[in-house]
Amino acid sequence: MKETKEATVDLKSGKSPKTAADFAKYFQAPSLKDAKQRGKEEIKVHYDFTISEEMREIGKGKRYHVRTYGCQMNEHDSETISGILEQMGYTPSEEIEEADVILFNTCAIRENAEDKVFGELGHMKRLKHNNPNLILGVCGCMSQEEKVVNKILKSYQQVDLIFGTHNIHRLPELLRDAMFSKEMVIEVWSKEGDIVENMPKLREGNTKAWVNIMYGCDKFCTYCIVPYTRGKERSRRPEDVIAEVRDLARQGFKEIMLLGQNVNAYGKDFEDIKYGFGDLLDEVRKIDIPRVRFTTSHPRDFDDHLIEVLSHGGNLVEQIHLPVQSGSSEVLKRMARKYTREHYLELVRKIKAAIPNVSLSSDIIVGFPGETDEQFEETISLVEEVRYDFAYTFIYSPREGTPAAVMEDNVPMEVKKARLHRLNEVLARIGLEQNKKLEGKTLEVLVEGVSRTNEEVLAGRTRTNKLVHFKGDSSLIGQYVDVHITDAKTWTLHGEIATKIEV
Ligand code: 5AD
Ligand code: SF4
């Protein structure tokens, strides 16, 4: 078992540091307060990322395992982490027990996400006991919270390395330090770093690919920890995004997902050019890649130019994830969403008018502090009016350091649970009604794999991202197929192959 810096500091000062703040004198530890600052500094883009010859030998003959929690941004970060590890000579290990390096790429969005990570970290004690050379690392959004780092320092001594969301490019050096140091290595920058291009990525499969277009978030919704864990909004240069998409098209990828915490704010941080998300999509739509999606949109920044570009269709699919969070203007105000119910509904009206057959999805929080029955009913009536194809629904979870965490919350948990249940019932009914309209239609499906429950059945997605099951040969995986829909369920469609489309 490794000692932490605690012992060393004890000898020096006679005092025992108990918090991440004390450790910060020796390590780079996080601070949510610092993370809140939004400086005016210009963001630099670095194109010179390399892994030195010496580092490329470090992982030879060793195996790694990355466990990812949370959103697609995190999934994609894990692809970068894996790419770096492979360039260091490591090979992947499906079994966590057989790995020499284990990294937990964590999510901080709700308390239950964090509880899960702490539970799993506890289990790692046994692996560490069996293999003292094992390196166990924690990265991702939870590492940005001092509360989490303190807890790991105090109770999870099996952890060797903690690094933050802005420190991924430092992984080779940090891993080396963790291997050769007796102390827990902590490097978490609370202030965002520059943009680092050209990091290697190990993409999963060769059909669908994620592409970051921007990092961070400046919206500061009062419930949300992301602006603190991911730093200020920083857009990748358009030419870098376009070059990556072109390269993916050349490699034969069939679908890309453009990623950002708030893609509609793309380009707002450019000082030298006036170039927004609509402009970017207008260029991406001319690239020969069959499907382009994006996530996540903030209703506030969804402008008319963007709607106009999306109305061209083509590879820009008619599906938009447009989180509303609440149907009550009063609650939206307390959430600092910066739009009203009426503004949101007007936006939906414009989108529906410009993009026929558009499929809308949402994120909705119930039980925000002080949410009344009437305010919750406004969420239900908005859902009925918009008719989402699906929505991710959550009970509000207080996040320390955010403004909502100190708001008085008089809604009992039982009431929150009942609201969630009721909302899910309404969404399921509408989802089924929407899907029923597709019976008898023939839809283009990108085949993703075999069904989890039946090997003879293939699973794929429509342009609107609906899951379709149909009988077919596994040679069709990665291809576009026309499927005649015969039976619609609440969250899946069932059908049979019509004809194969050449794309
Ligand atoms: N509690 C519950 N849900 C949250 N989300 C973000 N923060 C919280 C929180 N503190 C939800 C929002 C967001 C989605 C990714 O997670 O709906 O859109
Ligand atoms: Fe979780 Fe948000 Fe971080 Fe994604 S950005 S991993 S959802 S906290």
XYZ file of C-alpha atoms and ligand atoms in Angstrom:
529
model
C 0.000 0.000 0.000
C 1.285 3.436 -0.881
C 1.660 6.172 1.661
C 0.104 9.468 0.809
C 1.848 12.808 1.053
C 0.168 13.112 4.439
C 3.002 11.236 6.182
C 5.693 13.387 4.557
C 3.940 16.609 5.446
C 3.484 15.399 8.991
C 7.229 15.072 9.404
C 7.884 18.485 7.960
C 5.336 20.611 9.733
C 4.152 18.513 12.564
C 0.650 19.159 11.251
C -1.480 16.650 9.480
C -3.231 17.999 6.382
C -6.756 16.718 6.264
C -8.219 18.477 3.291
C -7.571 18.916 -0.405
C -6.853 22.584 0.333
C -3.952 21.572 2.592
C -2.762 19.171 -0.043
C -2.941 21.890 -2.640
C 0.267 23.297 -1.170
C 1.985 20.202 -2.500
C -0.342 18.949 -5.230
C -2.699 20.564 -7.661
C -5.998 19.982 -5.930
C -9.406 21.201 -7.082
C -11.542 24.111 -5.947
C -15.109 24.626 -7.177
C -14.841 28.269 -6.154
C -11.886 28.838 -8.490
C -13.664 26.854 -11.185
C -16.481 29.392 -11.139
C -14.230 32.200 -12.371
C -14.517 33.130 -16.026
C -11.372 34.949 -17.140
C -10.856 36.895 -20.340
C -7.647 35.065 -21.265
C -7.370 33.974 -24.834
C -7.636 30.223 -25.346
C -4.614 28.797 -27.114
C -4.780 25.761 -29.330
C -1.878 23.322 -29.141
C -1.109 21.128 -32.108
C 2.089 19.590 -30.797
C 0.810 16.780 -28.562
C 3.281 13.879 -28.631
C 4.186 10.982 -26.406
C 7.943 10.724 -25.943
C 9.938 7.620 -26.943
C 10.611 6.875 -23.284
C 6.875 6.943 -22.451
C 6.013 4.685 -25.371
C 7.828 1.821 -23.635
C 6.220 2.201 -20.205
C 3.131 0.106 -20.883
C 4.758 -2.708 -22.874
C 3.379 -6.055 -21.718
C 0.858 -4.359 -19.424
C -2.910 -4.065 -19.634
C -5.415 -1.328 -18.908
C -9.104 -1.068 -18.150
C -11.100 2.180 -18.308
C -14.524 2.298 -16.670
C -16.709 5.173 -17.843
C -19.648 6.791 -16.082
C -21.875 9.642 -17.282
C -22.434 11.376 -20.586
C -21.174 10.986 -24.140
C -18.526 13.634 -23.494
C -17.083 11.319 -20.890
C -17.356 8.301 -23.212
C -15.408 10.230 -25.788
C -12.799 11.349 -23.218
C -12.333 7.670 -22.420
C -11.580 7.054 -26.096
C -8.807 9.651 -25.821
C -7.537 8.133 -22.573
C -7.469 4.681 -24.217
C -5.735 6.135 -27.281
C -2.994 7.623 -25.092
C -2.576 4.401 -23.107
C -2.239 2.364 -26.310
C 0.483 4.720 -27.553
C 2.249 4.078 -24.275
C 2.306 0.374 -25.158
C -0.612 -0.789 -23.011
C -3.164 -3.251 -24.365
C -6.804 -3.353 -23.238
C -8.136 -5.866 -20.748
C -11.828 -6.772 -20.801
C -11.523 -8.135 -17.271
C -10.819 -5.500 -14.653
C -9.124 -8.156 -12.465
C -6.393 -8.650 -15.077
C -5.505 -4.987 -15.594
C -2.279 -3.290 -14.445
C -3.839 0.160 -14.793
C -7.476 0.833 -13.893
C -8.997 4.256 -14.518
C -12.452 5.353 -13.385
C -13.695 8.173 -15.615
C -16.377 9.572 -13.350
C -19.563 11.655 -13.490
C -20.665 14.206 -10.889
C -24.082 15.168 -12.199
C -26.188 13.512 -9.504
C -25.445 12.053 -6.129
C -26.326 8.499 -7.133
C -23.728 8.667 -9.941
C -21.109 9.511 -7.305
C -22.312 6.861 -4.855
C -21.873 4.242 -7.560
C -18.254 5.256 -8.095
C -17.434 5.200 -4.388
C -19.013 1.738 -4.126
C -16.872 0.434 -6.991
C -13.730 2.111 -5.645
C -14.324 0.240 -2.383
C -14.277 -3.063 -4.303
C -10.896 -2.149 -5.790
C -9.218 -2.548 -2.394
C -9.193 -6.305 -2.906
C -7.543 -6.016 -6.356
C -4.942 -3.662 -4.967
C -4.253 -6.110 -2.164
C -3.732 -8.947 -4.677
C -1.534 -6.833 -6.946
C 0.351 -4.032 -5.146
C 1.762 -2.827 -8.505
C -1.704 -2.069 -9.793
C -2.253 1.630 -10.547
C -5.767 2.777 -9.693
C -6.733 6.203 -11.017
C -9.793 8.443 -10.746
C -10.474 11.062 -13.407
C -13.457 12.867 -14.934
C -15.928 15.238 -13.333
C -15.801 13.934 -9.761
C -12.063 14.662 -9.544
C -12.870 18.359 -10.009
C -14.658 18.469 -6.632
C -12.574 19.101 -3.518
C -15.173 17.226 -1.466
C -14.495 14.100 -3.520
C -10.712 14.461 -3.407
C -10.910 14.908 0.379
C -13.001 11.776 0.719
C -10.578 9.751 -1.418
C -7.617 11.059 0.584
C -9.311 10.103 3.813
C -10.947 6.784 3.036
C -9.745 5.379 -0.298
C -6.019 4.918 0.116
C -6.076 2.301 -2.625
C -6.248 5.157 -5.158
C -2.833 6.086 -6.655
C -3.763 8.852 -9.055
C -6.409 11.576 -9.377
C -6.473 13.799 -12.439
C -9.065 16.258 -13.700
C -11.004 16.894 -16.896
C -8.435 19.510 -18.022
C -5.438 17.262 -17.437
C -6.048 14.333 -19.797
C -3.124 15.282 -22.043
C -0.853 14.979 -19.002
C -1.737 11.296 -18.523
C 1.645 9.840 -19.628
C 3.630 11.915 -17.109
C 1.040 11.458 -14.357
C 0.991 7.702 -14.818
C 4.771 7.589 -14.663
C 4.717 9.686 -11.477
C 2.108 7.372 -9.953
C 4.261 4.338 -10.780
C 7.431 5.681 -9.280
C 6.084 7.776 -6.425
C 5.138 6.469 -3.033
C 2.437 9.080 -2.673
C -0.971 9.552 -4.163
C -0.511 11.748 -7.254
C -3.109 14.496 -7.628
C -3.275 16.911 -10.530
C -6.549 18.755 -11.001
C -6.616 22.164 -12.630
C -9.693 24.052 -11.528
C -9.202 26.617 -14.227
C -9.665 25.174 -17.678
C -6.592 24.647 -19.811
C -6.056 25.366 -23.477
C -7.376 23.195 -26.279
C -5.098 20.285 -27.090
C -5.507 18.917 -30.608
C -4.119 15.720 -32.087
C -4.481 13.512 -29.060
C -4.823 9.882 -30.142
C -8.295 8.346 -29.909
C -9.272 4.720 -29.795
C -12.783 4.829 -31.220
C -15.207 2.082 -30.420
C -16.236 0.393 -33.658
C -16.070 1.934 -37.114
C -19.678 2.928 -37.730
C -20.427 5.815 -35.361
C -17.980 8.418 -34.072
C -18.086 11.254 -31.588
C -16.481 14.585 -32.470
C -15.947 17.303 -29.857
C -16.764 20.745 -31.145
C -16.435 22.600 -27.867
C -15.586 22.127 -24.242
C -17.047 23.593 -21.057
C -20.216 25.497 -20.259
C -20.940 29.095 -19.231
C -24.667 28.736 -18.611
C -24.538 28.125 -14.834
C -28.004 26.633 -14.452
C -28.457 26.764 -10.680
C -28.747 22.981 -10.218
C -25.796 22.000 -12.383
C -22.199 21.197 -11.514
C -20.953 20.963 -15.105
C -19.792 24.608 -15.506
C -17.549 23.959 -12.494
C -16.248 20.547 -13.551
C -15.729 21.358 -17.230
C -14.655 25.016 -17.143
C -15.495 27.876 -19.450
C -16.778 27.498 -23.003
C -13.982 26.903 -25.488
C -14.695 26.106 -29.137
C -12.414 24.071 -31.350
C -11.422 25.920 -34.499
C -13.821 25.169 -37.389
C -10.991 23.939 -39.629
C -9.967 21.371 -36.992
C -13.529 20.083 -36.578
C -14.060 19.902 -40.361
C -10.729 18.119 -40.882
C -11.683 15.510 -38.272
C -15.125 14.932 -39.809
C -13.584 14.635 -43.300
C -11.082 12.130 -41.999
C -13.861 10.059 -40.396
C -15.782 10.128 -43.684
C -12.663 8.902 -45.501
C -12.331 6.077 -43.001
C -15.891 4.997 -43.825
C -17.720 6.035 -40.650
C -21.477 6.173 -41.247
C -22.593 8.584 -38.537
C -21.047 11.307 -36.436
C -22.257 12.941 -33.267
C -21.004 16.480 -32.664
C -20.448 16.958 -28.954
C -20.533 19.905 -26.598
C -22.203 20.695 -23.268
C -24.033 23.459 -25.111
C -23.364 23.118 -28.852
C -25.497 26.153 -29.673
C -22.927 28.376 -28.020
C -20.303 27.114 -30.476
C -18.071 29.943 -31.716
C -19.278 32.584 -29.260
C -15.755 32.615 -27.795
C -13.996 33.302 -31.117
C -12.542 36.788 -31.117
C -11.208 36.886 -34.662
C -14.143 35.429 -36.632
C -17.916 35.552 -36.514
C -18.791 31.913 -36.853
C -21.537 30.010 -35.046
C -22.984 26.525 -34.812
C -25.244 27.129 -37.831
C -22.167 28.014 -39.899
C -20.380 24.880 -38.758
C -23.339 22.636 -39.609
C -23.650 24.344 -42.969
C -20.130 23.119 -43.778
C -20.491 19.695 -42.186
C -23.632 18.992 -44.224
C -21.539 19.159 -47.396
C -19.196 16.413 -46.187
C -19.877 12.942 -47.486
C -20.939 11.298 -44.230
C -24.476 9.895 -44.219
C -25.712 11.053 -40.822
C -24.808 13.938 -38.557
C -26.245 14.410 -35.049
C -25.375 16.787 -32.254
C -25.882 17.072 -28.532
C -26.679 18.949 -26.324
C -28.684 21.978 -27.362
C -29.649 24.767 -25.030
C -32.974 26.341 -26.095
C -31.693 29.813 -25.312
C -29.009 29.835 -28.041
C -30.996 27.958 -30.715
C -31.168 30.658 -33.391
C -33.060 31.077 -36.680
C -29.951 30.569 -38.804
C -29.441 27.161 -37.189
C -33.083 26.205 -37.858
C -32.689 27.307 -41.468
C -29.543 25.187 -41.935
C -31.207 22.159 -40.315
C -34.197 22.518 -42.633
C -31.937 21.503 -45.557
C -31.973 17.951 -44.165
C -29.582 15.720 -46.104
C -27.124 14.276 -43.636
C -28.446 16.558 -40.869
C -30.976 14.220 -39.298
C -34.414 15.391 -38.182
C -33.820 14.697 -34.500
C -33.087 17.306 -31.864
C -32.379 16.817 -28.194
C -33.702 20.027 -26.663
C -33.734 19.769 -22.858
C -36.542 21.812 -21.311
C -35.935 20.845 -17.627
C -39.321 22.254 -16.502
C -42.570 23.478 -18.039
C -43.027 26.232 -15.467
C -41.595 29.693 -16.180
C -41.313 30.271 -12.449
C -39.189 27.144 -11.925
C -37.167 27.896 -15.078
C -36.362 31.270 -13.586
C -35.089 29.721 -10.373
C -33.093 27.253 -12.465
C -31.586 30.285 -14.303
C -32.412 28.675 -17.654
C -32.891 32.135 -19.197
C -36.007 31.252 -21.198
C -39.695 30.960 -20.384
C -42.218 28.248 -21.126
C -43.633 30.478 -23.889
C -40.205 31.063 -25.438
C -39.526 27.320 -25.466
C -42.889 26.482 -27.026
C -42.367 29.175 -29.666
C -38.978 27.655 -30.501
C -40.567 24.197 -30.816
C -43.235 25.664 -33.095
C -40.563 27.191 -35.359
C -38.527 23.978 -35.452
C -41.591 21.857 -36.275
C -42.607 24.253 -39.036
C -39.136 24.200 -40.628
C -38.323 20.496 -40.202
C -41.212 18.191 -41.047
C -41.272 14.907 -39.061
C -38.746 16.267 -36.591
C -38.308 14.085 -33.533
C -37.769 15.960 -30.282
C -36.347 14.632 -27.042
C -35.694 16.268 -23.707
C -34.189 16.200 -20.222
C -36.634 16.969 -17.417
C -36.012 17.477 -13.705
C -38.818 16.979 -11.184
C -38.822 18.099 -7.565
C -36.638 21.176 -8.004
C -36.598 23.099 -4.662
C -40.005 24.663 -4.086
C -41.702 23.088 -7.141
C -45.450 23.172 -6.444
C -48.078 20.724 -7.715
C -49.280 23.394 -10.155
C -45.766 23.978 -11.454
C -45.282 20.256 -11.954
C -48.609 20.138 -13.830
C -47.182 22.774 -16.172
C -44.369 20.348 -17.013
C -46.940 17.655 -17.799
C -48.935 19.999 -20.022
C -45.774 21.098 -21.860
C -44.856 17.457 -22.499
C -48.365 16.867 -23.881
C -48.037 19.891 -26.117
C -44.543 19.195 -27.485
C -45.093 15.438 -27.773
C -41.519 14.296 -27.211
C -40.458 10.969 -28.642
C -38.605 10.371 -25.408
C -37.063 12.192 -22.462
C -34.514 11.496 -19.766
C -36.179 12.258 -16.454
C -34.529 12.926 -13.114
C -35.356 13.721 -9.526
C -33.455 16.871 -8.556
C -30.217 16.043 -6.755
C -28.521 18.829 -4.752
C -24.892 19.419 -5.786
C -22.708 21.092 -3.196
C -21.308 24.393 -4.429
C -24.211 25.153 -6.803
C -26.776 27.906 -5.994
C -29.759 25.515 -5.876
C -28.095 23.417 -3.175
C -28.778 26.207 -0.666
C -32.358 26.887 -1.805
C -35.037 25.780 0.597
C -36.419 22.456 -0.567
C -39.846 21.746 0.899
C -40.856 19.018 -1.533
C -40.888 15.634 0.260
C -39.035 12.785 -1.483
C -42.265 10.763 -1.715
C -43.855 13.592 -3.708
C -40.803 13.834 -5.993
C -40.942 10.090 -6.658
C -44.670 10.228 -7.430
C -44.069 13.113 -9.859
C -41.307 11.200 -11.629
C -43.560 8.174 -11.939
C -46.445 10.198 -13.321
C -44.194 12.032 -15.799
C -42.710 8.741 -17.028
C -46.198 7.340 -17.563
C -47.189 10.324 -19.693
C -43.951 10.111 -21.692
C -44.454 6.374 -22.272
C -48.000 6.905 -23.527
C -46.909 9.657 -25.919
C -43.848 7.631 -27.022
C -46.112 4.726 -27.979
C -48.561 7.001 -29.797
C -45.687 8.548 -31.766
C -44.267 5.129 -32.655
C -47.653 3.739 -33.715
C -47.727 6.373 -36.465
C -44.701 4.637 -37.994
C -46.396 1.257 -38.471
C -46.610 0.439 -42.171
C -43.816 2.881 -43.054
C -40.413 1.938 -44.513
C -37.500 3.559 -42.689
C -33.768 3.781 -43.292
C -31.959 1.942 -40.502
C -28.250 1.958 -39.707
C -27.521 -1.557 -38.417
C -25.524 -1.423 -35.197
C -25.325 -5.029 -34.046
C -27.297 -8.068 -33.015
C -30.101 -7.791 -30.506
C -29.082 -8.392 -26.911
C -31.808 -10.990 -26.449
C -31.869 -12.845 -29.791
C -28.834 -13.541 -31.987
C -30.907 -13.834 -35.165
C -32.315 -10.371 -34.706
C -30.435 -7.232 -35.729
C -30.664 -3.891 -33.939
C -30.316 -0.540 -35.645
C -31.365 3.086 -35.493
C -33.544 5.271 -37.698
C -32.553 8.828 -38.578
C -34.661 9.906 -35.626
C -32.604 7.555 -33.419
C -35.375 5.048 -32.782
C -34.278 1.514 -32.019
C -35.465 -1.009 -34.635
C -35.324 -4.807 -34.368
C -35.601 -7.037 -37.427
C -34.390 -10.423 -38.668
C -31.245 -10.287 -40.789
C -27.741 -11.523 -41.349
C -24.924 -10.150 -39.209
C -23.048 -9.192 -42.425
C -25.417 -6.199 -42.512
C -23.859 -4.680 -39.376
C -22.534 -1.226 -40.239
C -24.789 -0.971 -43.331
C -27.907 1.026 -44.122
C -30.991 -1.135 -44.640
C -34.590 -0.241 -45.464
C -36.908 -1.726 -42.870
C -40.674 -2.037 -43.172
C -42.143 -1.344 -39.723
C -44.718 -3.936 -38.707
C -45.110 -3.438 -34.974
C -44.462 -0.421 -32.762
C -43.769 -0.718 -29.034
C -43.206 2.110 -26.532
C -39.430 2.371 -27.002
C -38.727 0.020 -29.936
C -39.932 -0.645 -33.457
C -40.104 -4.098 -35.028
C -40.013 -4.791 -38.749
C -38.658 -6.715 -41.706
C -36.056 -5.889 -44.316
C -37.482 -4.166 -47.407
C -34.467 -3.541 -49.683
C -30.826 -2.763 -49.053
C -29.800 0.803 -49.758
C -26.355 1.543 -51.127
C -24.828 4.506 -49.325
N -30.171 16.973 -10.389
C -30.912 16.269 -11.263
N -30.695 16.289 -12.588
C -29.686 17.063 -13.048
N -29.243 17.297 -14.289
C -28.201 18.150 -14.211
N -27.960 18.491 -12.941
C -28.883 17.826 -12.186
C -29.164 17.773 -10.793
N -28.447 18.465 -9.918
C -29.870 16.726 -15.482
C -30.356 17.814 -16.420
C -29.365 17.760 -17.537
C -29.003 16.304 -17.555
C -27.729 15.988 -18.262
O -28.907 15.973 -16.196
O -31.643 17.448 -16.871
O -29.890 18.193 -18.773
Fe -21.518 13.838 -15.805
Fe -21.919 16.290 -16.678
Fe -19.457 15.493 -16.310
Fe -20.888 14.494 -18.334
S -20.205 16.618 -18.053
S -19.638 13.330 -16.946
S -22.963 14.427 -17.379
S -21.043 15.767 -14.754
